[in-house]
Amino acid sequence: MSYLKASHNADFRLDFIGIGAAKAGTTWLADALRQHPQVFIPAKKELFYFNRLNEEYEEVVENVWNKKPLSWYQAFFDEAQAQQRCGEICNPYLSDAAAAQAIYQYNPNIKLLAVLRQPLERAFSHYNYNRHRHHVQYPPFEKAVQRQPSFLKHGLYAEHLSRYYTLFPKSQIGVFFYEDMKADAQLFYKKILDFLELDEYYPPVISQKSNETKTPRFKALNRSIDSVRHFLHRRNLHFILPFLRKSGIAPAAEWIRDHLNAQKSTKKDTLDTRTIEYLQPYFSADIDEKKVIIS
């Protein structure tokens, strides 16, 4: 069957976007949906097109929707078959203040997926992921959230979702929970399929874990890789990044960091009771408001 490539089709729009949250199973979900015959998700999970800020560096990203042409974004879907539903999953879209309006301008009829996780546990998981992956000399969790408040702010789900509910009808926003996925992955996945109006199809990845927190085999190697990335961002040398990616240098470095130099952590990090009692009130009002918003 012949069809017009997405980047050349003025009428093409994505069918759904996963808007987060980070460390709530979205990589697992992307892996599962990517294997569904009725779905096309690019090999690159997060395209960072609609968010203005980079979560890690808290600065404007160069792929933002009013800088890159629409054809750049839609070219990632050129290989999709005509009958497939096209989607992207990108966690920064949930907490970025500009993303909801940008997505609405792109396609007011799009379906949105939000997978939420108990906010304090999500923050702690995000902290440990960054600490182990980048081998940054992070302070203890309680001090880290003071220095980098975004760890906690990403869990203010009512605040973030309210921007979407203001623009989109509730029927287009599916809210799901990480805890349900952990309890029964197949049932959780079926609810996603029902929301997206897809046939039941359960790939092998359903029973697997994705994006687990790992520790580096050689800490100095991760420090070297990340020091280059931080240097480019601090010096505003963003124009070099496309060359590094197209040449294969950046993907190779990321593969070494995330696979070759990574090993499964043998020690499970846990929150102590004192930390829970200290930080849980931060989310209390937002949790109450979230119950009202998504009910």
Coordinates of N, CA and C in Angstrom, one line a residue, residues 72-218:
W72 N 10.2 18.4 10.7 CA 11.3 17.7 11.4 C 10.7 16.7 12.4
Y73 N 9.6 17.2 13.1 CA 9.0 16.3 14.1 C 8.3 15.1 13.4
Q74 N 7.5 15.4 12.4 CA 6.7 14.3 11.7 C 7.6 13.4 10.9
A75 N 8.8 13.8 10.6 CA 9.7 12.8 9.8 C 10.0 11.6 10.6
F76 N 9.9 11.7 12.0 CA 10.2 10.5 12.8 C 9.1 9.4 12.6
F77 N 8.0 9.8 11.9 CA 6.9 8.8 11.7 C 6.7 8.5 10.2
D78 N 7.8 8.8 9.4 CA 7.7 8.5 8.0 C 7.6 7.0 7.7
E79 N 8.1 6.1 8.6 CA 8.1 4.7 8.3 C 6.8 4.0 8.8
A80 N 5.9 4.8 9.3 CA 4.6 4.2 9.8 C 3.8 3.7 8.6
Q81 N 3.1 2.6 8.8 CA 2.1 2.2 7.9 C 0.8 3.0 7.9
A82 N 0.1 3.0 6.8 CA -1.1 3.8 6.8 C -2.1 3.5 7.8
Q83 N -2.2 2.2 8.2 CA -3.3 1.8 9.2 C -2.8 1.9 10.6
Q84 N -1.6 2.3 10.9 CA -1.1 2.3 12.2 C -1.4 3.6 13.0
R85 N -1.6 3.5 14.3 CA -1.8 4.7 15.1 C -0.4 5.2 15.5
C86 N -0.2 6.4 15.4 CA 1.2 7.0 15.6 C 1.2 7.7 16.9
G87 N 2.3 7.5 17.7 CA 2.4 8.2 19.0 C 3.8 8.4 19.5
E88 N 3.9 9.2 20.5 CA 5.2 9.5 21.1 C 5.0 9.5 22.6
I89 N 6.0 9.1 23.3 CA 5.9 9.2 24.8 C 7.1 10.1 25.3
C90 N 6.8 11.2 25.9 CA 7.9 12.1 26.3 C 7.6 12.7 27.7
N91 N 8.3 12.3 28.7 CA 7.9 12.7 30.1 C 7.9 14.2 30.4
P92 N 8.8 15.0 29.8 CA 8.8 16.4 30.2 C 7.5 17.1 29.8
Y93 N 6.7 16.5 28.9 CA 5.5 17.2 28.5 C 4.5 17.4 29.7
L94 N 4.6 16.5 30.7 CA 3.7 16.7 31.8 C 3.9 17.9 32.6
S95 N 5.2 18.1 33.0 CA 5.5 19.2 33.9 C 5.9 20.5 33.2
D96 N 6.2 20.5 31.9 CA 6.6 21.7 31.2 C 5.3 22.6 31.1
A97 N 5.5 23.9 31.5 CA 4.3 24.8 31.5 C 3.8 25.1 30.1
A98 N 4.6 25.0 29.1 CA 4.2 25.4 27.8 C 3.7 24.2 26.9
A99 N 4.0 23.0 27.3 CA 3.7 21.9 26.5 C 2.2 21.6 26.2
A100 N 1.4 21.8 27.2 CA -0.1 21.5 26.9 C -0.6 22.4 25.8
Q101 N -0.3 23.7 25.9 CA -0.8 24.6 24.8 C -0.2 24.3 23.5
A102 N 1.0 23.9 23.5 CA 1.7 23.6 22.2 C 1.1 22.3 21.6
I103 N 0.8 21.3 22.4 CA 0.2 20.1 21.9 C -1.2 20.4 21.4
Y104 N -1.9 21.2 22.1 CA -3.3 21.6 21.7 C -3.3 22.3 20.3
Q105 N -2.4 23.2 20.1 CA -2.3 23.8 18.9 C -1.9 22.9 17.8
Y106 N -1.1 21.9 18.1 CA -0.7 20.8 17.1 C -1.9 20.0 16.7
N107 N -2.6 19.5 17.7 CA -3.8 18.6 17.4 C -4.7 18.6 18.6
P108 N -5.8 19.4 18.5 CA -6.8 19.4 19.7 C -7.5 18.1 19.9
N109 N -7.4 17.2 18.9 CA -8.2 15.9 19.0 C -7.3 14.8 19.5
I110 N -6.1 15.0 19.8 CA -5.2 14.0 20.2 C -5.5 13.4 21.5
K111 N -5.2 12.1 21.7 CA -5.4 11.4 23.0 C -4.1 11.5 23.8
L112 N -4.2 11.7 25.1 CA -3.1 11.9 26.0 C -3.0 10.8 27.1
L113 N -1.9 10.3 27.3 CA -1.6 9.2 28.3 C -0.8 9.8 29.4
A114 N -1.3 9.7 30.6 CA -0.5 10.1 31.8 C -0.4 8.9 32.7
V115 N 0.8 8.4 33.0 CA 1.0 7.4 34.0 C 1.6 8.0 35.2
L116 N 0.9 7.9 36.4 CA 1.4 8.6 37.6 C 1.9 7.6 38.6
R117 N 2.7 8.0 39.5 CA 3.3 7.2 40.5 C 3.3 7.9 41.9
Q118 N 3.1 7.2 43.0 CA 3.1 7.9 44.3 C 4.3 8.9 44.2
P119 N 4.0 10.2 44.4 CA 4.9 11.3 44.1 C 6.2 11.2 44.8
L120 N 6.2 10.9 46.1 CA 7.5 10.9 46.8 C 8.3 9.7 46.4
E121 N 7.7 8.5 46.1 CA 8.5 7.4 45.6 C 9.0 7.7 44.2
R122 N 8.2 8.4 43.4 CA 8.7 8.8 42.1 C 9.9 9.7 42.2
A123 N 9.8 10.6 43.1 CA 11.0 11.6 43.2 C 12.2 10.8 43.7
F124 N 12.1 9.9 44.6 CA 13.2 9.2 45.1 C 13.8 8.3 44.0
S125 N 12.9 7.7 43.2 CA 13.4 6.8 42.1 C 14.1 7.7 41.1
H126 N 13.6 8.9 40.8 CA 14.2 9.8 39.8 C 15.6 10.2 40.4
Y127 N 15.7 10.5 41.6 CA 17.0 10.9 42.3 C 18.0 9.8 42.1
N128 N 17.6 8.5 42.5 CA 18.5 7.4 42.4 C 18.9 7.1 41.0
Y129 N 18.0 7.3 40.0 CA 18.3 7.0 38.6 C 19.4 8.0 38.2
N130 N 19.2 9.3 38.5 CA 20.2 10.3 38.1 C 21.6 10.0 38.8
R131 N 21.5 9.7 40.1 CA 22.7 9.5 40.9 C 23.5 8.3 40.4
H132 N 22.8 7.2 40.0 CA 23.5 6.0 39.6 C 24.0 6.1 38.1
R133 N 23.1 6.7 37.3 CA 23.4 6.7 35.9 C 24.5 7.7 35.6
H134 N 24.5 8.8 36.1 CA 25.5 9.9 35.8 C 26.7 9.8 36.8
H135 N 26.5 9.1 37.9 CA 27.5 9.1 39.0 C 27.8 10.5 39.4
V136 N 26.8 11.3 39.6 CA 27.0 12.6 40.2 C 27.2 12.4 41.7
Q137 N 28.0 13.2 42.3 CA 28.2 13.1 43.7 C 27.1 13.8 44.4
Y138 N 25.9 13.2 44.4 CA 24.7 13.8 45.0 C 24.8 13.7 46.5
P139 N 24.2 14.7 47.1 CA 24.1 14.7 48.6 C 22.9 13.8 48.9
P140 N 22.7 13.5 50.2 CA 21.5 12.7 50.6 C 20.2 13.3 50.0
F141 N 19.2 12.4 49.9 CA 18.0 12.8 49.2 C 17.4 14.1 49.8
E142 N 17.3 14.2 51.1 CA 16.6 15.4 51.7 C 17.3 16.7 51.2
K143 N 18.6 16.7 51.1 CA 19.4 17.8 50.7 C 19.3 18.0 49.2
A144 N 19.3 16.9 48.5 CA 19.3 17.0 47.0 C 18.0 17.7 46.5
V145 N 16.9 17.4 47.2 CA 15.6 18.0 46.7 C 15.6 19.5 47.0
Q146 N 16.4 19.9 48.0 CA 16.5 21.4 48.2 C 17.3 22.1 47.2
R147 N 18.4 21.4 46.7 CA 19.2 22.0 45.7 C 18.6 21.9 44.3
Q148 N 17.9 20.8 44.1 CA 17.2 20.6 42.8 C 15.7 20.3 43.0
P149 N 14.9 21.4 43.2 CA 13.5 21.2 43.6 C 12.7 20.5 42.5
S150 N 13.2 20.4 41.3 CA 12.5 19.7 40.2 C 12.2 18.3 40.6
F151 N 13.0 17.6 41.4 CA 12.7 16.2 41.8 C 11.3 16.1 42.4
L152 N 11.0 17.1 43.2 CA 9.7 17.1 43.9 C 8.6 17.7 43.0
K153 N 8.9 18.8 42.3 CA 7.9 19.5 41.5 C 7.3 18.7 40.4
H154 N 8.1 17.7 39.9 CA 7.5 16.8 38.8 C 6.4 16.0 39.3
G155 N 6.3 15.9 40.7 CA 5.2 15.1 41.2 C 4.0 15.8 41.6
L156 N 3.9 17.1 41.3 CA 2.7 17.9 41.6 C 1.7 17.7 40.4
Y157 N 1.1 16.5 40.4 CA 0.3 16.1 39.2 C -0.9 17.0 39.0
A158 N -1.6 17.4 40.0 CA -2.8 18.2 39.8 C -2.4 19.5 39.1
E159 N -1.3 20.1 39.6 CA -0.9 21.4 38.9 C -0.6 21.2 37.5
H160 N 0.1 20.1 37.1 CA 0.5 19.8 35.8 C -0.7 19.4 34.9
L161 N -1.5 18.5 35.4 CA -2.7 18.0 34.7 C -3.7 19.1 34.4
S162 N -3.8 20.1 35.4 CA -4.8 21.1 35.2 C -4.7 21.9 33.9
R163 N -3.4 22.0 33.4 CA -3.2 22.7 32.2 C -3.8 21.9 31.0
Y164 N -3.8 20.6 31.1 CA -4.3 19.8 30.0 C -5.8 19.7 30.1
Y165 N -6.4 19.6 31.3 CA -7.8 19.6 31.5 C -8.5 20.9 31.1
T166 N -7.8 22.0 31.2 CA -8.3 23.3 30.8 C -8.5 23.3 29.3
L167 N -7.7 22.6 28.5 CA -7.7 22.6 27.1 C -8.4 21.4 26.4
F168 N -8.2 20.2 27.0 CA -8.8 19.0 26.4 C -9.9 18.4 27.2
P169 N -10.9 17.8 26.5 CA -12.0 17.1 27.3 C -11.4 15.9 28.0
K170 N -12.1 15.5 29.1 CA -11.6 14.4 29.9 C -11.6 13.1 29.1
S171 N -12.4 13.0 28.1 CA -12.4 11.8 27.3 C -11.2 11.5 26.5
Q172 N -10.4 12.6 26.3 CA -9.1 12.5 25.6 C -7.9 12.3 26.5
I173 N -8.1 12.3 27.8 CA -7.0 12.2 28.7 C -7.1 10.9 29.5
G174 N -6.2 10.0 29.4 CA -6.2 8.8 30.1 C -5.2 8.9 31.2
V175 N -5.7 8.7 32.5 CA -4.8 8.7 33.6 C -4.7 7.3 34.2
F176 N -3.4 6.8 34.3 CA -3.2 5.5 34.8 C -2.1 5.5 35.9
F177 N -2.0 4.4 36.6 CA -1.1 4.4 37.8 C -0.1 3.3 37.7
Y178 N 1.1 3.7 38.0 CA 2.3 2.8 38.1 C 2.0 1.6 39.0
E179 N 1.4 1.9 40.1 CA 1.1 0.8 41.1 C 0.2 -0.2 40.5
D180 N -0.7 0.1 39.6 CA -1.6 -0.9 39.0 C -0.7 -1.7 38.0
M181 N 0.2 -1.1 37.4 CA 1.1 -1.8 36.4 C 1.9 -2.9 37.2
K182 N 2.4 -2.5 38.4 CA 3.2 -3.4 39.2 C 2.3 -4.6 39.7
A183 N 1.1 -4.3 40.0 CA 0.2 -5.3 40.5 C -0.3 -6.3 39.5
D184 N -0.6 -5.8 38.3 CA -1.1 -6.7 37.2 C -0.8 -6.0 35.9
A185 N 0.4 -6.3 35.3 CA 0.9 -5.6 34.1 C -0.1 -5.8 32.9
Q186 N -0.6 -7.0 32.8 CA -1.4 -7.3 31.6 C -2.8 -6.5 31.7
L187 N -3.4 -6.5 32.9 CA -4.6 -5.7 33.1 C -4.4 -4.3 32.8
F188 N -3.3 -3.8 33.4 CA -2.9 -2.4 33.2 C -2.8 -2.0 31.7
Y189 N -2.1 -2.9 31.0 CA -1.8 -2.7 29.5 C -3.1 -2.8 28.8
K190 N -4.0 -3.7 29.2 CA -5.3 -3.8 28.5 C -6.1 -2.5 28.6
K191 N -6.0 -1.8 29.8 CA -6.7 -0.5 29.9 C -6.1 0.5 29.0
I192 N -4.8 0.5 28.8 CA -4.2 1.4 27.8 C -4.7 1.1 26.4
L193 N -4.8 -0.2 26.0 CA -5.3 -0.6 24.7 C -6.7 -0.1 24.5
D194 N -7.5 -0.3 25.5 CA -8.9 0.1 25.5 C -9.0 1.6 25.3
F195 N -8.2 2.4 26.0 CA -8.3 3.8 25.9 C -7.9 4.3 24.4
L196 N -6.9 3.6 23.9 CA -6.4 4.0 22.5 C -7.2 3.3 21.4
E197 N -8.2 2.5 21.8 CA -9.1 1.7 20.9 C -8.3 0.8 20.0
L198 N -7.4 0.0 20.6 CA -6.6 -0.9 19.9 C -7.0 -2.4 20.3
D199 N -6.8 -3.3 19.3 CA -7.0 -4.7 19.6 C -6.1 -5.2 20.7
E200 N -6.6 -6.2 21.4 CA -5.7 -6.9 22.4 C -4.6 -7.6 21.8
Y201 N -3.4 -7.2 22.2 CA -2.2 -7.9 21.7 C -1.1 -7.7 22.8
Y202 N -0.6 -8.8 23.3 CA 0.3 -8.7 24.4 C 1.7 -9.3 24.1
P203 N 2.6 -8.3 23.8 CA 4.0 -8.8 23.4 C 4.8 -9.3 24.6
P204 N 5.9 -10.0 24.4 CA 6.7 -10.6 25.5 C 7.2 -9.6 26.5
V205 N 7.4 -8.3 26.0 CA 7.9 -7.3 26.9 C 7.0 -7.0 28.1
I206 N 5.7 -7.4 28.0 CA 4.8 -7.2 29.1 C 5.3 -7.8 30.4
S207 N 6.0 -8.9 30.4 CA 6.5 -9.5 31.6 C 8.0 -9.1 31.9
Q208 N 8.5 -8.1 31.2 CA 9.9 -7.7 31.4 C 9.9 -6.3 32.1
K209 N 11.1 -5.9 32.5 CA 11.3 -4.6 33.1 C 12.1 -3.8 32.2
S210 N 11.8 -2.5 32.1 CA 12.6 -1.5 31.2 C 13.1 -0.4 32.1
N211 N 14.3 0.1 31.6 CA 14.9 1.3 32.2 C 15.1 1.2 33.8
E212 N 15.6 0.0 34.2 CA 15.9 -0.2 35.6 C 17.1 0.6 36.0
T213 N 17.0 1.0 37.2 CA 18.2 1.8 37.8 C 19.4 0.8 37.9
K214 N 20.5 1.3 37.3 CA 21.7 0.5 37.3 C 22.9 1.3 37.8
T215 N 23.9 0.6 38.2 CA 25.1 1.3 38.7 C 26.2 1.1 37.7
P216 N 27.1 2.1 37.5 CA 28.2 2.0 36.6 C 29.3 1.0 37.0
R217 N 29.8 0.2 36.1 CA 31.0 -0.7 36.4 C 32.2 0.2 36.7
F218 N 32.4 1.2 35.8 CA 33.6 2.1 36.0 C 33.1 3.5 36.1

